[in-house]
Amino acid sequence: MTPAQQSLVDEIRARFGERAAITDAADIEPWLTDWRGRWHGRAGAILQPSSTREVAAIVGLAGERGIALVPQGGNTSMVGGATPPEDGSALILSLRRMNRIRSIDPAAMRVEAEAGVILQSLHEAVAADGIRFPLTLGARGSETVGGLISTNAGGTQVLRFGPMRTLVDGIEGVLPDGTIHSGLSGLKKDNRGTSIDQLLIGAEGTLGVVTAARLKLFPALHSRAVAWLGLGSPQAALDTLRVLESETDRIEGFEILPDESLKAVLSHVAGTRAPLGEDHGWHALVEAVADSSKVEPPAELLARLLAPLIECGLIEDATISSSEAQAEAFWRIRDSLSEAERATFGPATQHDISVPVDAMPRFMDEAAREVERSFPGVHASGFGHLGDGNIHFHVRAGERGGPDWLRREGPAVTRLVHDLVTAAGGSISAEHGIGVMKKEELERLSPDRVRILRAIKRSLDPKTVMNPGKLV
Ligand SMILES: Cc1cc2nc3c(=O)[nH]c(=O)nc-3n(C[C@H](O)[C@H](O)[C@H](O)COP(=O)(O)OP(=O)(O)OC[C@H]3O[C@@H](n4cnc5c(N)ncnc54)[C@H](O)[C@@H]3O)c2cc1C
């Protein structure tokens, strides 16, 4: 630690107790590397405030002394967003101790949760009141409310509920100069200029620290059913989704994956089983729900809507979960994809991209062909949230492999994929954010956007206290 960092840590401990800072190297180590293991930083301490007042004091002091802070929740960022810089110039500001659910209001259908509340704990807490928070994703056992807001996370329920931004009703946060912003009053209408809440959503910790949020809740599901479909192509999957959407508004999830990804899960994740008897080129997982007992049960709804699509050959085969355990087993396959691919396929460049929904099947096909033509021997494919026009498009080293493939060729592959996405009117970051991973690419492909983001950053954080080196 530099002398300035040490004196900040000493002052924070003196004011807020020993627990407010961790300096033991072994305790810090697990939080220095990102989830994918691609970025490794250094930090002499993890500051861990227990209240908004403490966060404000820490940010204020850090600003006065020119010490940068890296806000961190569950450290599940896919883009190195929560990893400190390599030179040790920043301290980590962990929100994990701020993990209280302040209130649940079933009448207003709102929950007020601190930034460090883990998504799964939030699900469980509101479920006890017979309501639910719908956003969910694979890392729900680790990721936090603050991280979800700061990355405007998506997940598997966006089709019906939108991303995190649409589920936030108010934010409490600390701005880079230590000012506390409180947006938790629950006002339905508030037009006092540009929304500060909205500035903090998706800002990746570069414009301030989210300390708590008021989030929208929805009636608990009465029941759900999950269908697993065998399909010939992403286009067949999209055509299926369009038919389902024209018949019902009760489809909550629609995810696709190629057969090789299913096989990766089956070989890597203990206890998983192939949902269908035969092989299919593509698979889709479809979730239908019922909010009450008065509507057609989801399994019957799916059976009724899918039968004609099987008959006409659009769907090759399908099975519908007959129990909650089976529905969970189908989702477990989907949720294990990232982990299984990482363990099974070796080096790959990963691209979290979006294009207009109807253009996605063609994009997947053409982009895969173009990448494989330009880099003979690689294999390109995608999986994910087809219904949102968001695919995780991965290019695997294949025959071009070797330990240094990522370093040697990865950037060129990524540039090609991003050029194709941009030409298709899409986004190089659909839901994971920019972090350190996509910073240069954002600047290359969206210079006007970066200019505006930098102007906002400069005016709110002129001393670059918050998350240096990320986003812009
Ligand atoms: C297996 C797996 C599956 C995933 N699936 C999805 C998916 O389907 N959709 C999706 O969108 N993402 C997905 N992610 C990515 C990740 O879970 C999200 O980005 C998540 O929102 C990060 O939350 P976190 O608490 O771990 O934040 P961290 O990783 O700790 O931080 C993420 C970013 O937010 C900032 N930050 C964190 N907390 C705060 C705070 N309180 N105030 C200000 N800034 C803060 C950090 O500085 C960093 O820039 C997945 C990740 C994994 C590992």
Short mmCIF file of C-alpha atoms and ligand atoms in Angstrom, two decimals:
data_model
loop_
_atom_site.label_atom_id
_atom_site.label_comp_id
_atom_site.label_asym_id
_atom_site.label_seq_id
_atom_site.Cartn_x
_atom_site.Cartn_y
_atom_site.Cartn_z
CA MET A 1 0.00 0.00 0.00
CA THR A 2 1.16 3.55 -0.60
CA PRO A 3 1.50 5.75 2.51
CA ALA A 4 -1.65 7.65 1.41
CA GLN A 5 -3.62 4.40 1.09
CA GLN A 6 -2.35 3.20 4.48
CA SER A 7 -3.39 6.43 6.15
CA LEU A 8 -6.86 6.20 4.56
CA VAL A 9 -7.22 2.62 5.83
CA ASP A 10 -6.08 3.69 9.33
CA GLU A 11 -8.59 6.51 9.42
CA ILE A 12 -11.44 4.32 8.20
CA ARG A 13 -10.64 1.71 10.85
CA ALA A 14 -10.43 4.36 13.54
CA ARG A 15 -13.82 5.78 12.57
CA PHE A 16 -15.76 2.65 11.60
CA GLY A 17 -13.98 -0.25 13.33
CA GLU A 18 -11.51 -2.96 12.34
CA ARG A 19 -14.03 -4.74 10.14
CA ALA A 20 -14.32 -1.74 7.84
CA ALA A 21 -11.06 -2.69 6.10
CA ILE A 22 -9.40 -5.99 5.19
CA THR A 23 -5.63 -5.88 4.69
CA ASP A 24 -4.68 -9.54 5.03
CA ALA A 25 -3.28 -10.59 1.62
CA ALA A 26 -4.87 -14.07 1.76
CA ASP A 27 -8.33 -12.57 2.40
CA ILE A 28 -7.90 -10.06 -0.43
CA GLU A 29 -6.56 -12.53 -3.00
CA PRO A 30 -9.88 -14.15 -4.11
CA TRP A 31 -11.26 -10.71 -5.03
CA LEU A 32 -8.38 -9.67 -7.29
CA THR A 33 -9.24 -11.90 -10.25
CA ASP A 34 -12.37 -11.77 -12.39
CA TRP A 35 -14.80 -14.72 -12.67
CA ARG A 36 -13.39 -15.82 -16.02
CA GLY A 37 -9.84 -15.66 -14.69
CA ARG A 38 -8.72 -13.26 -17.41
CA TRP A 39 -7.79 -10.18 -15.43
CA HIS A 40 -5.76 -10.04 -12.27
CA GLY A 41 -5.20 -6.86 -10.28
CA ARG A 42 -3.59 -5.71 -7.07
CA ALA A 43 -5.10 -3.90 -4.11
CA GLY A 44 -3.62 -3.28 -0.68
CA ALA A 45 -7.01 -3.31 1.05
CA ILE A 46 -10.68 -4.06 0.68
CA LEU A 47 -12.77 -1.37 2.30
CA GLN A 48 -16.11 -2.72 3.44
CA PRO A 49 -18.50 -0.15 4.83
CA SER A 50 -21.67 -1.22 6.62
CA SER A 51 -23.86 1.83 5.91
CA THR A 52 -24.50 4.53 3.33
CA ARG A 53 -23.04 7.10 5.72
CA GLU A 54 -19.80 5.10 5.85
CA VAL A 55 -19.69 4.79 2.05
CA ALA A 56 -20.12 8.57 1.73
CA ALA A 57 -17.31 9.21 4.22
CA ILE A 58 -14.95 6.74 2.48
CA VAL A 59 -15.64 8.14 -0.99
CA GLY A 60 -15.21 11.69 0.30
CA LEU A 61 -11.90 10.89 2.00
CA ALA A 62 -10.62 8.93 -1.01
CA GLY A 63 -11.42 11.91 -3.26
CA GLU A 64 -9.59 14.34 -0.98
CA ARG A 65 -6.50 12.12 -1.00
CA GLY A 66 -6.61 11.17 -4.69
CA ILE A 67 -7.10 7.46 -4.01
CA ALA A 68 -9.15 5.52 -6.55
CA LEU A 69 -11.84 3.01 -5.52
CA VAL A 70 -13.16 -0.04 -7.37
CA PRO A 71 -16.73 -0.82 -6.29
CA GLN A 72 -17.30 -4.54 -6.02
CA GLY A 73 -20.32 -6.75 -5.35
CA GLY A 74 -20.16 -10.48 -6.07
CA ASN A 75 -17.24 -10.13 -8.52
CA THR A 76 -19.11 -12.10 -11.21
CA SER A 77 -18.52 -9.48 -13.92
CA MET A 78 -17.95 -11.04 -17.32
CA VAL A 79 -15.89 -8.07 -18.54
CA GLY A 80 -13.37 -7.49 -15.76
CA GLY A 81 -15.48 -4.61 -14.43
CA ALA A 82 -14.77 -5.24 -10.75
CA THR A 83 -11.08 -6.14 -10.99
CA PRO A 84 -8.69 -3.54 -9.56
CA PRO A 85 -5.88 -2.16 -11.75
CA GLU A 86 -2.62 -4.14 -11.91
CA ASP A 87 -0.48 -1.35 -10.47
CA GLY A 88 -2.14 -1.39 -7.03
CA SER A 89 -3.21 2.25 -7.41
CA ALA A 90 -6.81 1.58 -6.27
CA LEU A 91 -8.48 0.02 -3.25
CA ILE A 92 -11.51 -2.25 -3.54
CA LEU A 93 -14.75 -0.87 -2.11
CA SER A 94 -16.83 -3.94 -1.32
CA LEU A 95 -20.56 -3.52 -0.71
CA ARG A 96 -20.97 -7.08 0.55
CA ARG A 97 -21.45 -6.07 4.18
CA MET A 98 -24.39 -3.86 3.20
CA ASN A 99 -26.69 -6.84 2.79
CA ARG A 100 -29.88 -5.87 4.61
CA ILE A 101 -33.32 -5.99 3.13
CA ARG A 102 -34.64 -2.79 4.63
CA SER A 103 -38.33 -3.36 3.90
CA ILE A 104 -40.76 -5.39 1.87
CA ASP A 105 -44.05 -3.72 1.02
CA PRO A 106 -46.43 -6.33 -0.45
CA ALA A 107 -49.20 -3.72 -0.90
CA ALA A 108 -47.01 -1.41 -3.01
CA MET A 109 -45.18 -4.42 -4.47
CA ARG A 110 -41.80 -2.90 -3.66
CA VAL A 111 -38.69 -4.05 -1.80
CA GLU A 112 -35.92 -1.81 -0.50
CA ALA A 113 -32.64 -3.70 -0.50
CA GLU A 114 -29.07 -2.66 0.17
CA ALA A 115 -26.48 -2.99 -2.57
CA GLY A 116 -24.80 -6.08 -1.12
CA VAL A 117 -27.93 -8.22 -1.00
CA ILE A 118 -27.31 -11.36 -3.06
CA LEU A 119 -29.91 -11.98 -5.76
CA GLN A 120 -30.83 -15.43 -4.46
CA SER A 121 -31.36 -14.05 -0.93
CA LEU A 122 -33.62 -11.38 -2.42
CA HIS A 123 -35.63 -14.04 -4.24
CA GLU A 124 -36.01 -16.04 -1.04
CA ALA A 125 -36.88 -13.06 1.15
CA VAL A 126 -39.73 -11.81 -1.02
CA ALA A 127 -40.98 -15.35 -1.74
CA ALA A 128 -41.76 -15.63 1.96
CA ASP A 129 -44.33 -12.87 1.39
CA GLY A 130 -45.86 -14.64 -1.60
CA ILE A 131 -44.34 -12.26 -4.16
CA ARG A 132 -41.33 -12.35 -6.42
CA PHE A 133 -38.52 -10.38 -7.98
CA PRO A 134 -38.40 -11.78 -11.52
CA LEU A 135 -34.86 -11.08 -12.75
CA THR A 136 -32.68 -14.14 -12.53
CA LEU A 137 -29.45 -15.45 -14.01
CA GLY A 138 -26.81 -18.13 -13.64
CA ALA A 139 -24.70 -16.42 -10.97
CA ARG A 140 -27.65 -15.58 -8.68
CA GLY A 141 -25.91 -17.21 -5.69
CA SER A 142 -23.14 -14.56 -5.81
CA GLU A 143 -24.18 -11.42 -7.65
CA THR A 144 -25.55 -8.48 -5.76
CA VAL A 145 -28.24 -5.85 -6.18
CA GLY A 146 -25.56 -3.15 -6.62
CA GLY A 147 -23.76 -5.15 -9.32
CA LEU A 148 -26.99 -5.94 -11.14
CA ILE A 149 -27.91 -2.26 -11.22
CA SER A 150 -24.44 -1.07 -12.16
CA THR A 151 -24.32 -3.46 -15.12
CA ASN A 152 -28.03 -3.12 -15.98
CA ALA A 153 -28.05 -6.93 -15.97
CA GLY A 154 -30.35 -8.90 -18.24
CA GLY A 155 -30.73 -12.61 -17.61
CA THR A 156 -33.36 -15.09 -18.65
CA GLN A 157 -36.61 -13.25 -17.83
CA VAL A 158 -36.04 -10.10 -19.93
CA LEU A 159 -38.60 -11.24 -22.50
CA ARG A 160 -41.45 -10.48 -20.09
CA PHE A 161 -39.94 -8.04 -17.57
CA GLY A 162 -37.11 -6.20 -19.31
CA PRO A 163 -33.57 -5.76 -17.90
CA MET A 164 -32.67 -4.44 -14.44
CA ARG A 165 -33.34 -0.83 -15.49
CA THR A 166 -37.07 -1.51 -15.86
CA LEU A 167 -37.22 -3.16 -12.43
CA VAL A 168 -35.63 -0.30 -10.50
CA ASP A 169 -38.00 2.16 -8.86
CA GLY A 170 -35.39 4.25 -7.09
CA ILE A 171 -31.74 4.32 -6.09
CA GLU A 172 -29.76 5.51 -3.12
CA GLY A 173 -26.14 6.12 -3.99
CA VAL A 174 -23.00 8.05 -3.25
CA LEU A 175 -21.60 10.29 -5.96
CA PRO A 176 -17.83 10.67 -6.54
CA ASP A 177 -17.60 13.79 -4.35
CA GLY A 178 -19.19 11.97 -1.41
CA THR A 179 -22.69 13.42 -1.86
CA ILE A 180 -25.50 11.04 -0.94
CA HIS A 181 -28.21 10.84 -3.59
CA SER A 182 -31.49 9.50 -2.25
CA GLY A 183 -34.00 8.39 -4.82
CA LEU A 184 -35.93 6.01 -2.60
CA SER A 185 -39.00 8.15 -1.94
CA GLY A 186 -41.19 6.10 -4.24
CA LEU A 187 -42.48 9.08 -6.22
CA LYS A 188 -44.50 8.00 -9.20
CA LYS A 189 -43.80 11.27 -10.97
CA ASP A 190 -40.59 13.28 -10.61
CA ASN A 191 -39.42 15.50 -13.42
CA ARG A 192 -36.64 17.47 -11.78
CA GLY A 193 -34.42 17.17 -14.83
CA THR A 194 -32.16 14.30 -15.86
CA SER A 195 -32.65 11.31 -13.56
CA ILE A 196 -29.64 10.65 -11.32
CA ASP A 197 -30.99 7.14 -10.70
CA GLN A 198 -30.79 6.47 -14.42
CA LEU A 199 -27.23 7.85 -14.61
CA LEU A 200 -26.10 5.26 -12.06
CA ILE A 201 -27.81 2.33 -13.80
CA GLY A 202 -25.36 0.64 -16.16
CA ALA A 203 -22.54 3.04 -15.19
CA GLU A 204 -20.34 0.13 -14.02
CA GLY A 205 -19.31 1.93 -10.86
CA THR A 206 -17.68 4.79 -12.79
CA LEU A 207 -20.12 7.52 -11.69
CA GLY A 208 -20.71 6.59 -8.06
CA VAL A 209 -21.62 3.82 -5.66
CA VAL A 210 -25.09 2.30 -5.50
CA THR A 211 -25.84 1.75 -1.80
CA ALA A 212 -29.48 0.64 -1.92
CA ALA A 213 -32.42 0.36 -4.30
CA ARG A 214 -36.18 0.21 -4.33
CA LEU A 215 -37.17 -2.62 -6.67
CA LYS A 216 -40.45 -3.66 -8.28
CA LEU A 217 -42.07 -6.91 -7.24
CA PHE A 218 -44.67 -9.07 -8.96
CA PRO A 219 -47.20 -11.68 -7.85
CA ALA A 220 -45.62 -15.05 -7.15
CA LEU A 221 -46.13 -17.54 -9.89
CA HIS A 222 -48.97 -19.95 -9.34
CA SER A 223 -47.27 -22.46 -11.61
CA ARG A 224 -44.86 -22.80 -14.49
CA ALA A 225 -43.84 -25.38 -17.04
CA VAL A 226 -40.71 -25.64 -19.15
CA ALA A 227 -40.63 -27.19 -22.60
CA TRP A 228 -37.41 -28.46 -24.17
CA LEU A 229 -37.53 -28.31 -27.96
CA GLY A 230 -35.35 -30.03 -30.56
CA LEU A 231 -34.97 -27.80 -33.63
CA GLY A 232 -33.15 -27.62 -36.94
CA SER A 233 -31.97 -24.01 -36.77
CA PRO A 234 -32.15 -20.69 -34.89
CA GLN A 235 -34.64 -19.49 -37.53
CA ALA A 236 -36.97 -22.39 -36.61
CA ALA A 237 -36.57 -21.33 -32.97
CA LEU A 238 -37.47 -17.73 -33.73
CA ASP A 239 -40.46 -18.76 -35.88
CA THR A 240 -41.62 -20.90 -32.95
CA LEU A 241 -41.27 -17.99 -30.55
CA ARG A 242 -43.24 -15.68 -32.85
CA VAL A 243 -46.12 -18.18 -33.04
CA LEU A 244 -46.14 -18.59 -29.26
CA GLU A 245 -46.09 -14.82 -28.71
CA SER A 246 -49.01 -14.34 -31.10
CA GLU A 247 -51.07 -16.80 -29.04
CA THR A 248 -50.17 -15.92 -25.45
CA ASP A 249 -48.48 -13.32 -23.25
CA ARG A 250 -47.46 -16.00 -20.75
CA ILE A 251 -44.07 -16.97 -22.26
CA GLU A 252 -41.45 -15.80 -19.79
CA GLY A 253 -38.23 -17.35 -21.05
CA PHE A 254 -36.97 -18.44 -24.44
CA GLU A 255 -33.35 -19.57 -24.70
CA ILE A 256 -31.52 -21.40 -27.46
CA LEU A 257 -28.37 -23.49 -27.55
CA PRO A 258 -26.58 -25.58 -30.17
CA ASP A 259 -26.22 -29.32 -29.63
CA GLU A 260 -22.49 -29.05 -28.89
CA SER A 261 -23.24 -26.77 -25.91
CA LEU A 262 -25.79 -29.24 -24.56
CA LYS A 263 -23.20 -31.99 -24.90
CA ALA A 264 -20.64 -29.86 -23.05
CA VAL A 265 -23.04 -29.50 -20.11
CA LEU A 266 -23.93 -33.20 -20.11
CA SER A 267 -20.27 -34.21 -20.01
CA HIS A 268 -19.17 -31.59 -17.49
CA VAL A 269 -22.03 -31.07 -15.02
CA ALA A 270 -22.81 -34.04 -12.79
CA GLY A 271 -26.44 -35.12 -12.62
CA THR A 272 -27.57 -33.52 -15.90
CA ARG A 273 -29.44 -35.61 -18.50
CA ALA A 274 -30.39 -35.01 -22.14
CA PRO A 275 -34.05 -33.86 -22.14
CA LEU A 276 -34.79 -35.52 -25.53
CA GLY A 277 -34.00 -39.02 -26.77
CA GLU A 278 -32.53 -38.04 -30.16
CA ASP A 279 -29.86 -35.53 -31.21
CA HIS A 280 -30.94 -32.21 -32.73
CA GLY A 281 -28.85 -29.44 -34.23
CA TRP A 282 -30.40 -26.82 -31.94
CA HIS A 283 -32.39 -26.76 -28.75
CA ALA A 284 -34.73 -24.24 -27.16
CA LEU A 285 -35.93 -23.96 -23.62
CA VAL A 286 -39.35 -22.30 -23.31
CA GLU A 287 -40.91 -21.31 -20.00
CA ALA A 288 -44.65 -20.62 -19.73
CA VAL A 289 -46.18 -19.36 -16.51
CA ALA A 290 -49.52 -18.85 -14.77
CA ASP A 291 -50.12 -16.11 -12.21
CA SER A 292 -53.31 -17.77 -10.93
CA SER A 293 -55.23 -21.04 -10.93
CA LYS A 294 -57.95 -19.50 -13.08
CA VAL A 295 -56.02 -19.75 -16.33
CA GLU A 296 -55.08 -22.76 -18.43
CA PRO A 297 -52.19 -24.56 -16.66
CA PRO A 298 -48.83 -23.72 -18.32
CA ALA A 299 -48.05 -27.34 -19.26
CA GLU A 300 -51.40 -27.63 -21.06
CA LEU A 301 -50.90 -24.25 -22.71
CA LEU A 302 -47.49 -25.32 -24.03
CA ALA A 303 -48.80 -28.72 -25.17
CA ARG A 304 -51.70 -27.08 -27.04
CA LEU A 305 -49.53 -24.45 -28.74
CA LEU A 306 -46.57 -26.69 -29.56
CA ALA A 307 -48.51 -29.67 -30.99
CA PRO A 308 -49.33 -28.06 -34.37
CA LEU A 309 -45.75 -26.80 -34.68
CA ILE A 310 -44.45 -30.35 -34.26
CA GLU A 311 -47.05 -31.60 -36.72
CA CYS A 312 -45.99 -29.12 -39.41
CA GLY A 313 -42.30 -29.93 -38.85
CA LEU A 314 -41.19 -26.55 -37.48
CA ILE A 315 -40.21 -28.30 -34.23
CA GLU A 316 -38.49 -31.69 -34.53
CA ASP A 317 -39.32 -32.93 -31.04
CA ALA A 318 -40.40 -31.56 -27.66
CA THR A 319 -40.89 -32.56 -24.06
CA ILE A 320 -42.68 -30.61 -21.34
CA SER A 321 -41.65 -30.71 -17.69
CA SER A 322 -44.03 -32.77 -15.60
CA SER A 323 -42.78 -31.48 -12.24
CA GLU A 324 -41.02 -28.50 -10.72
CA ALA A 325 -37.91 -30.68 -10.29
CA GLN A 326 -37.86 -31.39 -14.02
CA ALA A 327 -38.37 -27.71 -14.87
CA GLU A 328 -35.41 -26.90 -12.60
CA ALA A 329 -33.34 -29.64 -14.28
CA PHE A 330 -33.95 -28.03 -17.70
CA TRP A 331 -32.98 -24.60 -16.38
CA ARG A 332 -29.89 -26.10 -14.72
CA ILE A 333 -28.65 -27.11 -18.16
CA ARG A 334 -29.12 -23.56 -19.40
CA ASP A 335 -27.56 -21.98 -16.34
CA SER A 336 -24.49 -24.24 -16.52
CA LEU A 337 -23.61 -23.35 -20.11
CA SER A 338 -20.96 -20.71 -19.40
CA GLU A 339 -19.23 -22.87 -16.82
CA ALA A 340 -19.38 -26.03 -19.01
CA GLU A 341 -18.10 -24.24 -22.13
CA ARG A 342 -15.26 -22.71 -20.17
CA ALA A 343 -14.23 -26.15 -18.85
CA THR A 344 -14.79 -28.15 -22.04
CA PHE A 345 -13.91 -26.17 -25.12
CA GLY A 346 -10.60 -24.56 -24.25
CA PRO A 347 -9.70 -21.08 -25.45
CA ALA A 348 -12.51 -19.06 -27.01
CA THR A 349 -13.30 -15.42 -27.63
CA GLN A 350 -16.68 -14.51 -26.13
CA HIS A 351 -18.98 -11.87 -27.46
CA ASP A 352 -22.15 -10.75 -25.68
CA ILE A 353 -23.89 -9.15 -28.64
CA SER A 354 -27.31 -8.03 -29.76
CA VAL A 355 -28.91 -7.29 -33.11
CA PRO A 356 -32.60 -6.66 -33.88
CA VAL A 357 -34.45 -9.84 -32.85
CA ASP A 358 -35.70 -10.79 -36.31
CA ALA A 359 -32.22 -10.38 -37.79
CA MET A 360 -30.52 -12.67 -35.25
CA PRO A 361 -30.85 -16.11 -36.94
CA ARG A 362 -29.41 -14.78 -40.19
CA PHE A 363 -26.71 -12.90 -38.32
CA MET A 364 -25.68 -16.05 -36.42
CA ASP A 365 -25.41 -18.01 -39.62
CA GLU A 366 -23.60 -15.37 -41.68
CA ALA A 367 -21.29 -14.24 -38.90
CA ALA A 368 -20.25 -17.83 -38.11
CA ARG A 369 -19.49 -18.46 -41.79
CA GLU A 370 -17.54 -15.21 -42.16
CA VAL A 371 -15.45 -15.82 -39.03
CA GLU A 372 -14.71 -19.43 -39.99
CA ARG A 373 -13.77 -18.31 -43.51
CA SER A 374 -11.41 -15.62 -42.22
CA PHE A 375 -9.80 -17.85 -39.58
CA PRO A 376 -9.88 -21.39 -41.00
CA GLY A 377 -10.00 -24.03 -38.29
CA VAL A 378 -11.90 -21.99 -35.65
CA HIS A 379 -15.47 -22.82 -34.72
CA ALA A 380 -18.08 -20.09 -34.14
CA SER A 381 -21.46 -20.53 -32.52
CA GLY A 382 -23.90 -18.81 -30.18
CA PHE A 383 -26.35 -19.50 -27.40
CA GLY A 384 -28.66 -17.51 -25.19
CA HIS A 385 -31.51 -15.09 -25.15
CA LEU A 386 -32.82 -15.32 -28.72
CA GLY A 387 -36.10 -13.68 -27.74
CA ASP A 388 -34.16 -10.55 -26.72
CA GLY A 389 -31.98 -10.53 -29.85
CA ASN A 390 -29.03 -11.26 -27.53
CA ILE A 391 -26.65 -14.12 -28.16
CA HIS A 392 -23.39 -15.07 -26.51
CA PHE A 393 -21.40 -15.62 -29.68
CA HIS A 394 -18.27 -17.64 -28.98
CA VAL A 395 -15.38 -18.36 -31.34
CA ARG A 396 -13.36 -21.38 -30.27
CA ALA A 397 -9.74 -21.88 -31.27
CA GLY A 398 -10.43 -25.36 -32.70
CA GLU A 399 -7.61 -26.52 -34.94
CA ARG A 400 -5.84 -23.16 -34.66
CA GLY A 401 -5.53 -23.81 -30.91
CA GLY A 402 -2.46 -23.61 -28.71
CA PRO A 403 -2.01 -21.94 -25.38
CA ASP A 404 -1.35 -18.50 -26.81
CA TRP A 405 -4.17 -18.48 -29.39
CA LEU A 406 -6.24 -15.98 -27.43
CA ARG A 407 -3.37 -13.53 -27.23
CA ARG A 408 -2.20 -14.13 -30.79
CA GLU A 409 -5.47 -14.07 -32.68
CA GLY A 410 -8.22 -13.28 -30.18
CA PRO A 411 -8.24 -9.50 -30.72
CA ALA A 412 -8.47 -9.86 -34.51
CA VAL A 413 -11.33 -12.36 -34.19
CA THR A 414 -13.16 -10.06 -31.81
CA ARG A 415 -12.71 -7.07 -34.08
CA LEU A 416 -14.22 -9.02 -36.96
CA VAL A 417 -17.21 -10.14 -34.87
CA HIS A 418 -17.78 -6.60 -33.62
CA ASP A 419 -17.52 -5.18 -37.13
CA LEU A 420 -20.19 -7.64 -38.27
CA VAL A 421 -22.40 -6.73 -35.29
CA THR A 422 -21.99 -3.02 -35.97
CA ALA A 423 -22.78 -3.50 -39.67
CA ALA A 424 -25.97 -5.29 -38.60
CA GLY A 425 -27.01 -2.31 -36.45
CA GLY A 426 -26.27 -4.15 -33.22
CA SER A 427 -24.49 -3.64 -29.90
CA ILE A 428 -21.13 -5.11 -28.84
CA SER A 429 -22.42 -5.33 -25.26
CA ALA A 430 -25.98 -6.53 -24.87
CA GLU A 431 -25.93 -7.17 -21.13
CA HIS A 432 -22.49 -7.75 -19.62
CA GLY A 433 -21.22 -4.18 -19.92
CA ILE A 434 -17.90 -2.81 -21.18
CA GLY A 435 -15.53 -3.13 -18.20
CA VAL A 436 -11.92 -3.41 -19.32
CA MET A 437 -12.67 -6.08 -21.88
CA LYS A 438 -14.50 -3.95 -24.45
CA LYS A 439 -13.20 -0.48 -23.73
CA GLU A 440 -11.02 -0.16 -26.80
CA GLU A 441 -13.66 -1.68 -29.03
CA LEU A 442 -16.32 0.72 -27.76
CA GLU A 443 -14.02 3.62 -28.55
CA ARG A 444 -13.21 2.23 -32.01
CA LEU A 445 -16.82 1.59 -32.97
CA SER A 446 -18.81 4.25 -31.07
CA PRO A 447 -16.58 7.35 -30.76
CA ASP A 448 -19.52 9.75 -30.41
CA ARG A 449 -21.02 7.72 -27.59
CA VAL A 450 -17.64 7.56 -25.82
CA ARG A 451 -17.20 11.33 -26.15
CA ILE A 452 -20.53 11.91 -24.37
CA LEU A 453 -19.82 9.29 -21.69
CA ARG A 454 -16.41 10.90 -21.04
CA ALA A 455 -17.97 14.34 -20.70
CA ILE A 456 -20.39 12.99 -18.07
CA LYS A 457 -17.55 11.17 -16.29
CA ARG A 458 -15.34 14.28 -16.24
CA SER A 459 -18.05 16.49 -14.80
CA LEU A 460 -19.11 14.06 -12.05
CA ASP A 461 -15.75 12.53 -11.25
CA PRO A 462 -13.00 15.00 -12.24
CA LYS A 463 -10.45 13.28 -9.96
CA THR A 464 -11.24 9.79 -11.36
CA VAL A 465 -11.97 8.32 -7.96
CA MET A 466 -14.50 5.79 -9.23
CA ASN A 467 -13.42 2.61 -10.99
CA PRO A 468 -10.54 3.96 -13.09
CA GLY A 469 -9.80 2.30 -16.41
CA LYS A 470 -13.31 0.89 -16.87
CA LEU A 471 -15.90 1.75 -19.50
CA VAL A 472 -14.34 5.03 -20.73
C1 LIG B 1 -22.36 -17.86 -14.55
C2 LIG B 1 -22.68 -16.43 -14.88
C3 LIG B 1 -23.81 -16.14 -15.62
C4 LIG B 1 -24.12 -14.81 -15.92
N1 LIG B 1 -25.24 -14.56 -16.65
C5 LIG B 1 -25.57 -13.29 -16.92
C6 LIG B 1 -26.75 -13.00 -17.65
O1 LIG B 1 -27.49 -13.89 -18.08
N2 LIG B 1 -27.05 -11.71 -17.87
C7 LIG B 1 -26.26 -10.68 -17.40
O2 LIG B 1 -26.60 -9.52 -17.61
N3 LIG B 1 -25.12 -10.93 -16.73
C8 LIG B 1 -24.76 -12.19 -16.48
N4 LIG B 1 -23.60 -12.45 -15.79
C9 LIG B 1 -22.71 -11.34 -15.42
C10 LIG B 1 -22.84 -10.83 -13.97
O3 LIG B 1 -23.47 -11.76 -13.17
C11 LIG B 1 -23.52 -9.51 -13.90
O4 LIG B 1 -22.72 -8.56 -14.53
C12 LIG B 1 -23.84 -9.03 -12.47
O5 LIG B 1 -24.73 -7.97 -12.60
C13 LIG B 1 -22.66 -8.60 -11.66
O6 LIG B 1 -23.05 -8.49 -10.28
P1 LIG B 1 -21.94 -8.53 -9.13
O7 LIG B 1 -22.58 -8.21 -7.84
O8 LIG B 1 -21.16 -9.79 -9.18
O9 LIG B 1 -21.04 -7.29 -9.56
P2 LIG B 1 -19.45 -7.22 -9.73
O10 LIG B 1 -18.98 -8.25 -10.68
O11 LIG B 1 -18.80 -7.17 -8.41
O12 LIG B 1 -19.34 -5.78 -10.42
C14 LIG B 1 -19.84 -5.56 -11.71
C15 LIG B 1 -19.67 -4.08 -12.06
O13 LIG B 1 -20.52 -3.29 -11.25
C16 LIG B 1 -19.77 -2.41 -10.41
N5 LIG B 1 -20.41 -2.45 -9.10
C17 LIG B 1 -20.68 -3.54 -8.32
N6 LIG B 1 -21.37 -3.17 -7.24
C18 LIG B 1 -21.53 -1.83 -7.32
C19 LIG B 1 -22.16 -0.86 -6.50
N7 LIG B 1 -22.78 -1.19 -5.38
N8 LIG B 1 -22.14 0.45 -6.90
C20 LIG B 1 -21.53 0.82 -8.04
N9 LIG B 1 -20.91 -0.06 -8.85
C21 LIG B 1 -20.92 -1.37 -8.50
C22 LIG B 1 -18.35 -2.93 -10.43
O14 LIG B 1 -17.41 -1.90 -10.23
C23 LIG B 1 -18.27 -3.54 -11.82
O15 LIG B 1 -18.02 -2.52 -12.77
C24 LIG B 1 -23.26 -13.77 -15.48
C25 LIG B 1 -22.13 -14.06 -14.73
C26 LIG B 1 -21.82 -15.38 -14.44
C27 LIG B 1 -20.59 -15.65 -13.63
#
